[in-house]
PDB file of C-alpha atoms in Angstrom:
ATOM      1  CA  MET A   1      21.298  14.952  -6.218  1.00 66.00           C
ATOM      2  CA  GLY A   2      23.156  18.079  -5.147  1.00 78.00           C
ATOM      3  CA  SER A   3      24.870  18.496  -8.506  1.00 90.00           C
ATOM      4  CA  GLU A   4      21.577  17.945 -10.323  1.00 92.00           C
ATOM      5  CA  ASP A   5      19.887  20.587  -8.176  1.00 94.00           C
ATOM      6  CA  GLU A   6      22.677  23.064  -8.846  1.00 94.00           C
ATOM      7  CA  HIS A   7      22.415  22.377 -12.562  1.00 95.00           C
ATOM      8  CA  LEU A   8      18.659  23.065 -12.520  1.00 95.00           C
ATOM      9  CA  LEU A   9      19.176  26.281 -10.557  1.00 95.00           C
ATOM     10  CA  GLY A  10      21.842  27.403 -12.993  1.00 95.00           C
ATOM     11  CA  GLU A  11      19.478  26.841 -15.915  1.00 96.00           C
ATOM     12  CA  ALA A  12      16.659  28.653 -14.112  1.00 96.00           C
ATOM     13  CA  GLU A  13      19.013  31.551 -13.382  1.00 96.00           C
ATOM     14  CA  LYS A  14      19.601  32.040 -17.112  1.00 96.00           C
ATOM     15  CA  ILE A  15      15.841  32.147 -17.673  1.00 96.00           C
ATOM     16  CA  ALA A  16      15.351  34.684 -14.867  1.00 96.00           C
ATOM     17  CA  VAL A  17      18.004  37.025 -16.239  1.00 95.00           C
ATOM     18  CA  ALA A  18      16.660  36.738 -19.790  1.00 95.00           C
ATOM     19  CA  LEU A  19      13.073  37.466 -18.715  1.00 95.00           C
ATOM     20  CA  GLY A  20      14.232  40.472 -16.724  1.00 93.00           C
ATOM     21  CA  LYS A  21      16.022  41.916 -19.737  1.00 92.00           C
ATOM     22  CA  MET A  22      12.920  41.283 -21.842  1.00 92.00           C
ATOM     23  CA  PHE A  23      10.723  43.467 -19.594  1.00 89.00           C
ATOM     24  CA  PRO A  24      13.002  46.154 -18.074  1.00 88.00           C
ATOM     25  CA  GLY A  25      11.353  48.332 -15.455  1.00 84.00           C
ATOM     26  CA  LEU A  26       8.053  46.543 -15.849  1.00 88.00           C
ATOM     27  CA  CYS A  27       8.346  43.018 -14.474  1.00 93.00           C
ATOM     28  CA  GLU A  28      10.388  41.932 -11.471  1.00 95.00           C
ATOM     29  CA  VAL A  29      11.815  38.420 -11.870  1.00 97.00           C
ATOM     30  CA  VAL A  30      12.947  36.535  -8.772  1.00 97.00           C
ATOM     31  CA  LEU A  31      14.581  33.118  -8.520  1.00 97.00           C
ATOM     32  CA  HIS A  32      14.203  31.506  -5.076  1.00 96.00           C
ATOM     33  CA  ASP A  33      16.419  28.662  -3.894  1.00 96.00           C
ATOM     34  CA  LEU A  34      13.932  26.743  -1.750  1.00 95.00           C
ATOM     35  CA  ARG A  35      16.674  24.567  -0.280  1.00 94.00           C
ATOM     36  CA  ASP A  36      17.734  27.527   1.866  1.00 94.00           C
ATOM     37  CA  PRO A  37      14.527  29.376   2.836  1.00 93.00           C
ATOM     38  CA  ASP A  38      16.276  31.833   5.167  1.00 94.00           C
ATOM     39  CA  HIS A  39      18.433  33.078   2.267  1.00 95.00           C
ATOM     40  CA  ALA A  40      16.257  31.995  -0.640  1.00 95.00           C
ATOM     41  CA  ILE A  41      16.591  34.823  -3.152  1.00 96.00           C
ATOM     42  CA  ARG A  42      19.306  33.818  -5.600  1.00 96.00           C
ATOM     43  CA  VAL A  43      18.622  36.247  -8.438  1.00 96.00           C
ATOM     44  CA  ILE A  44      16.432  39.349  -8.665  1.00 96.00           C
ATOM     45  CA  GLU A  45      16.076  41.238 -11.941  1.00 95.00           C
ATOM     46  CA  ASN A  46      14.253  44.584 -12.295  1.00 93.00           C
ATOM     47  CA  ASN A  47      14.157  45.028  -8.532  1.00 93.00           C
ATOM     48  CA  LEU A  48      10.778  46.641  -7.839  1.00 91.00           C
ATOM     49  CA  SER A  49      10.199  45.318  -4.309  1.00 91.00           C
ATOM     50  CA  GLY A  50      13.406  46.478  -2.617  1.00 90.00           C
ATOM     51  CA  ARG A  51      14.598  42.950  -1.838  1.00 92.00           C
ATOM     52  CA  ALA A  52      18.103  41.595  -2.425  1.00 93.00           C
ATOM     53  CA  PRO A  53      19.912  38.299  -3.041  1.00 95.00           C
ATOM     54  CA  GLY A  54      20.106  36.366   0.207  1.00 95.00           C
ATOM     55  CA  ASP A  55      16.735  37.585   1.503  1.00 94.00           C
ATOM     56  CA  PRO A  56      14.315  34.935   2.837  1.00 93.00           C
ATOM     57  CA  ALA A  57      11.590  33.083   0.984  1.00 91.00           C
ATOM     58  CA  THR A  58       8.038  34.431   0.791  1.00 88.00           C
ATOM     59  CA  GLU A  59       5.040  32.766   2.414  1.00 88.00           C
ATOM     60  CA  LEU A  60       4.241  31.104  -0.894  1.00 89.00           C
ATOM     61  CA  GLY A  61       7.754  29.693  -1.060  1.00 89.00           C
ATOM     62  CA  LEU A  62       7.468  28.335   2.468  1.00 90.00           C
ATOM     63  CA  ALA A  63       4.156  26.721   1.533  1.00 90.00           C
ATOM     64  CA  ARG A  64       5.850  24.933  -1.364  1.00 91.00           C
ATOM     65  CA  ILE A  65       8.597  23.667   0.908  1.00 89.00           C
ATOM     66  CA  ALA A  66       6.056  22.360   3.406  1.00 90.00           C
ATOM     67  CA  ASP A  67       3.760  20.657   0.902  1.00 90.00           C
ATOM     68  CA  PRO A  68       5.076  18.734  -2.131  1.00 87.00           C
ATOM     69  CA  ARG A  69       1.494  18.658  -3.439  1.00 89.00           C
ATOM     70  CA  TYR A  70       1.460  22.429  -3.748  1.00 91.00           C
ATOM     71  CA  PRO A  71       0.557  23.486  -7.327  1.00 93.00           C
ATOM     72  CA  ASP A  72       3.482  23.708  -9.731  1.00 94.00           C
ATOM     73  CA  VAL A  73       2.183  27.007 -11.139  1.00 94.00           C
ATOM     74  CA  VAL A  74       0.188  29.729  -9.384  1.00 93.00           C
ATOM     75  CA  GLN A  75      -0.659  32.194 -12.108  1.00 93.00           C
ATOM     76  CA  ASN A  76      -1.885  35.790 -12.360  1.00 91.00           C
ATOM     77  CA  TYR A  77      -2.719  36.318  -8.690  1.00 91.00           C
ATOM     78  CA  PRO A  78      -3.123  39.855  -7.294  1.00 91.00           C
ATOM     79  CA  ASN A  79      -0.186  41.160  -5.321  1.00 90.00           C
ATOM     80  CA  ARG A  80       1.214  44.479  -4.077  1.00 89.00           C
ATOM     81  CA  PHE A  81       4.695  45.971  -3.844  1.00 89.00           C
ATOM     82  CA  PRO A  82       5.852  47.390  -0.468  1.00 86.00           C
ATOM     83  CA  ASP A  83       5.143  50.965  -1.623  1.00 84.00           C
ATOM     84  CA  GLY A  84       1.527  50.095  -2.409  1.00 84.00           C
ATOM     85  CA  ARG A  85       1.730  49.693  -6.176  1.00 84.00           C
ATOM     86  CA  PRO A  86      -0.532  46.914  -7.469  1.00 88.00           C
ATOM     87  CA  ALA A  87       1.084  43.908  -9.098  1.00 90.00           C
ATOM     88  CA  LYS A  88       0.066  40.765 -10.956  1.00 91.00           C
ATOM     89  CA  SER A  89       2.194  37.778 -10.016  1.00 94.00           C
ATOM     90  CA  THR A  90       2.965  34.283 -11.238  1.00 95.00           C
ATOM     91  CA  SER A  91       5.008  31.692  -9.328  1.00 95.00           C
ATOM     92  CA  ILE A  92       6.483  28.622 -11.023  1.00 96.00           C
ATOM     93  CA  GLY A  93       7.785  25.771  -8.892  1.00 96.00           C
ATOM     94  CA  ILE A  94      10.856  23.856 -10.094  1.00 96.00           C
ATOM     95  CA  ARG A  95      11.266  20.208  -9.056  1.00 95.00           C
ATOM     96  CA  ASN A  96      14.228  17.871  -9.295  1.00 94.00           C
ATOM     97  CA  SER A  97      14.018  14.294 -10.579  1.00 93.00           C
ATOM     98  CA  ALA A  98      12.930  13.126  -7.115  1.00 93.00           C
ATOM     99  CA  GLY A  99       9.875  15.365  -7.319  1.00 93.00           C
ATOM    100  CA  GLU A 100      11.113  17.764  -4.644  1.00 93.00           C
ATOM    101  CA  TYR A 101      10.669  21.507  -4.962  1.00 95.00           C
ATOM    102  CA  ILE A 102      14.129  23.041  -5.083  1.00 95.00           C
ATOM    103  CA  ALA A 103      13.360  26.460  -6.574  1.00 96.00           C
ATOM    104  CA  ALA A 104      10.641  28.870  -7.596  1.00 96.00           C
ATOM    105  CA  LEU A 105      10.691  31.393 -10.418  1.00 97.00           C
ATOM    106  CA  CYS A 106       8.426  34.342  -9.644  1.00 96.00           C
ATOM    107  CA  LEU A 107       7.242  37.132 -11.954  1.00 96.00           C
ATOM    108  CA  ASN A 108       5.798  40.336 -10.477  1.00 95.00           C
ATOM    109  CA  LEU A 109       4.271  42.656 -13.082  1.00 93.00           C
ATOM    110  CA  ASP A 110       3.957  46.326 -12.102  1.00 90.00           C
ATOM    111  CA  VAL A 111       0.327  46.968 -13.060  1.00 86.00           C
ATOM    112  CA  SER A 112       0.541  50.649 -12.074  1.00 82.00           C
ATOM    113  CA  VAL A 113       2.852  51.292 -15.035  1.00 75.00           C
ATOM    114  CA  LEU A 114       0.009  50.392 -17.376  1.00 71.00           C
ATOM    115  CA  SER A 115      -2.489  52.824 -15.828  1.00 66.00           C
ATOM    116  CA  PRO A 116      -1.058  55.984 -17.452  1.00 66.00           C
ATOM    117  CA  VAL A 117      -1.008  54.210 -20.803  1.00 64.00           C
ATOM    118  CA  ALA A 118      -4.680  53.322 -20.466  1.00 63.00           C
ATOM    119  CA  LEU A 119      -5.474  56.899 -19.443  1.00 63.00           C
ATOM    120  CA  ALA A 120      -3.562  58.360 -22.388  1.00 66.00           C
ATOM    121  CA  LEU A 121      -5.399  56.061 -24.821  1.00 68.00           C
ATOM    122  CA  ALA A 122      -8.772  56.930 -23.284  1.00 67.00           C
ATOM    123  CA  ASN A 123      -8.057  60.651 -23.707  1.00 68.00           C
ATOM    124  CA  LEU A 124      -6.865  60.059 -27.265  1.00 71.00           C
ATOM    125  CA  VAL A 125     -10.083  58.399 -28.477  1.00 69.00           C
ATOM    126  CA  ALA A 126     -12.527  60.504 -26.433  1.00 66.00           C
ATOM    127  CA  THR A 127     -14.846  62.872 -28.383  1.00 61.00           C
ATOM    128  CA  GLY A 128     -16.984  65.828 -27.385  1.00 55.00           C
ATOM    129  CA  THR A 129     -15.638  66.038 -23.851  1.00 48.00           C
ATOM    130  CA  GLU A 130     -13.552  68.623 -22.066  1.00 50.00           C
ATOM    131  CA  HIS A 131     -10.890  66.928 -19.984  1.00 45.00           C
ATOM    132  CA  GLY A 132     -10.046  68.857 -16.870  1.00 49.00           C
ATOM    133  CA  ALA A 133      -7.736  68.034 -14.041  1.00 50.00           C
ATOM    134  CA  GLU A 134      -9.479  69.734 -11.164  1.00 46.00           C
ATOM    135  CA  PRO A 135      -8.225  68.434  -7.834  1.00 44.00           C
ATOM    136  CA  PRO A 136     -10.648  68.045  -4.911  1.00 40.00           C
ATOM    137  CA  GLU A 137     -11.079  71.149  -2.769  1.00 39.00           C
ATOM    138  CA  THR A 138     -10.453  69.409   0.549  1.00 40.00           C
ATOM    139  CA  LEU A 139      -6.832  68.479   1.035  1.00 38.00           C
ATOM    140  CA  ARG A 140      -6.672  66.743   4.375  1.00 42.00           C
ATOM    141  CA  ALA A 141      -9.080  63.932   3.488  1.00 42.00           C
ATOM    142  CA  ARG A 142      -7.236  62.904   0.346  1.00 47.00           C
ATOM    143  CA  ARG A 143      -5.944  59.384   0.502  1.00 62.00           C
ATOM    144  CA  ALA A 144      -2.733  58.033  -0.960  1.00 72.00           C
ATOM    145  CA  ARG A 145      -4.752  56.348  -3.705  1.00 76.00           C
ATOM    146  CA  GLU A 146      -6.061  59.699  -4.940  1.00 82.00           C
ATOM    147  CA  LEU A 147      -2.587  61.217  -4.824  1.00 84.00           C
ATOM    148  CA  ARG A 148      -1.186  58.240  -6.747  1.00 84.00           C
ATOM    149  CA  GLY A 149      -3.852  58.713  -9.433  1.00 83.00           C
ATOM    150  CA  THR A 150      -3.003  62.414  -9.753  1.00 86.00           C
ATOM    151  CA  VAL A 151       0.732  61.737 -10.135  1.00 88.00           C
ATOM    152  CA  GLU A 152       0.091  59.062 -12.777  1.00 86.00           C
ATOM    153  CA  GLU A 153      -2.246  61.372 -14.694  1.00 86.00           C
ATOM    154  CA  LEU A 154       0.270  64.236 -14.698  1.00 87.00           C
ATOM    155  CA  ALA A 155       2.965  61.883 -15.958  1.00 85.00           C
ATOM    156  CA  ALA A 156       0.634  60.429 -18.601  1.00 83.00           C
ATOM    157  CA  ARG A 157       0.149  63.904 -20.077  1.00 83.00           C
ATOM    158  CA  ARG A 158       3.846  63.748 -20.880  1.00 82.00           C
ATOM    159  CA  GLY A 159       3.475  60.288 -22.373  1.00 78.00           C
ATOM    160  CA  ALA A 160       5.446  58.695 -19.557  1.00 80.00           C
ATOM    161  CA  THR A 161       5.202  56.899 -16.244  1.00 84.00           C
ATOM    162  CA  PRO A 162       6.158  58.712 -13.025  1.00 87.00           C
ATOM    163  CA  ARG A 163       9.448  56.809 -12.691  1.00 88.00           C
ATOM    164  CA  SER A 164      10.462  57.307 -16.322  1.00 87.00           C
ATOM    165  CA  LEU A 165      10.206  61.111 -16.163  1.00 88.00           C
ATOM    166  CA  GLY A 166      13.439  63.073 -16.402  1.00 89.00           C
ATOM    167  CA  ARG A 167      14.762  65.048 -13.448  1.00 90.00           C
ATOM    168  CA  ASP A 168      13.405  68.403 -14.659  1.00 91.00           C
ATOM    169  CA  ALA A 169       9.986  66.902 -15.364  1.00 91.00           C
ATOM    170  CA  LYS A 170       9.899  65.325 -11.901  1.00 92.00           C
ATOM    171  CA  ARG A 171      10.860  68.651 -10.341  1.00 92.00           C
ATOM    172  CA  GLU A 172       8.064  70.423 -12.258  1.00 92.00           C
ATOM    173  CA  LEU A 173       5.556  67.736 -11.234  1.00 92.00           C
ATOM    174  CA  VAL A 174       6.519  67.994  -7.560  1.00 92.00           C
ATOM    175  CA  ARG A 175       6.262  71.791  -7.632  1.00 92.00           C
ATOM    176  CA  HIS A 176       2.814  71.505  -9.211  1.00 91.00           C
ATOM    177  CA  LEU A 177       1.690  69.135  -6.455  1.00 90.00           C
ATOM    178  CA  HIS A 178       3.159  71.457  -3.830  1.00 88.00           C
ATOM    179  CA  ASP A 179       1.377  74.472  -5.300  1.00 87.00           C
ATOM    180  CA  GLU A 180      -1.886  72.530  -5.356  1.00 85.00           C
ATOM    181  CA  GLY A 181      -1.581  71.786  -1.642  1.00 83.00           C
ATOM    182  CA  TRP A 182      -0.973  68.043  -1.820  1.00 84.00           C
ATOM    183  CA  PHE A 183       1.854  68.263   0.707  1.00 81.00           C
ATOM    184  CA  ASP A 184      -0.703  69.101   3.386  1.00 76.00           C
ATOM    185  CA  ALA A 185      -1.833  65.481   3.214  1.00 71.00           C
ATOM    186  CA  ARG A 186      -0.273  63.023   5.639  1.00 68.00           C
ATOM    187  CA  ASP A 187       2.672  61.036   4.237  1.00 78.00           C
ATOM    188  CA  ALA A 188       2.280  62.756   0.857  1.00 84.00           C
ATOM    189  CA  ALA A 189       6.015  63.355   0.427  1.00 86.00           C
ATOM    190  CA  GLN A 190       6.849  59.676   0.956  1.00 85.00           C
ATOM    191  CA  THR A 191       4.081  58.554  -1.409  1.00 86.00           C
ATOM    192  CA  ILE A 192       5.350  60.908  -4.117  1.00 90.00           C
ATOM    193  CA  ALA A 193       8.940  59.750  -3.540  1.00 88.00           C
ATOM    194  CA  ASP A 194       7.934  56.092  -3.967  1.00 87.00           C
ATOM    195  CA  LEU A 195       6.027  56.843  -7.174  1.00 88.00           C
ATOM    196  CA  LEU A 196       8.876  58.844  -8.715  1.00 91.00           C
ATOM    197  CA  GLY A 197      11.581  56.443  -7.573  1.00 89.00           C
ATOM    198  CA  VAL A 198      13.507  59.095  -5.641  1.00 89.00           C
ATOM    199  CA  SER A 199      14.227  59.756  -1.985  1.00 89.00           C
ATOM    200  CA  ARG A 200      11.957  61.754   0.320  1.00 86.00           C
ATOM    201  CA  ALA A 201      14.728  64.337   0.692  1.00 87.00           C
ATOM    202  CA  THR A 202      14.869  64.750  -3.088  1.00 89.00           C
ATOM    203  CA  VAL A 203      11.121  65.401  -3.200  1.00 89.00           C
ATOM    204  CA  TYR A 204      11.454  68.183  -0.629  1.00 87.00           C
ATOM    205  CA  ASN A 205      14.430  69.573  -2.539  1.00 89.00           C
ATOM    206  CA  TYR A 206      12.284  69.686  -5.693  1.00 90.00           C
ATOM    207  CA  THR A 207       9.766  71.949  -3.942  1.00 87.00           C
ATOM    208  CA  LYS A 208      12.353  74.730  -3.503  1.00 82.00           C
TER     209      LYS A 208
END
């Protein structure tokens, strides 16, 4: 049975890598080895969650291990990355010939990447409307969600996502946010760093 399980995991690994290359930067693909829940992650492509091979199984993975009747496929359920970005996830259980779950292939789609695209299209087809970008007057009450929306909108004007912007464009965006007073909000620097895919120190360096 061990050799069969390894064969199935090897085949699933090829699928995980191929799917990751199909959707670079957009969809995280994770292969979990459910035989070793404490070190379950075997492959992670397009790492969007900050995990690494050898990290433990998720709660869903543990549920599969505990209950062989657990659904083979859990599809399109809402999820969230550690930095707060929304995700849409699908988990596919892989069984051996004995009917035991030995692995799970999980897809985590970064929904936030699609928001700027939707905004750009909405602006493109709009008629008879002036589109302004006037930030709220009160800075201290702004929540991370509002800041995230502002960063995505500024990036969308350049036809890009926050993470895909070049270094100079990121620097210009950060300076704009600084000039507009967004850095007065609590944890703003860390939120901006997560959205741009840079370190907090880099964000502060961009303000200079």
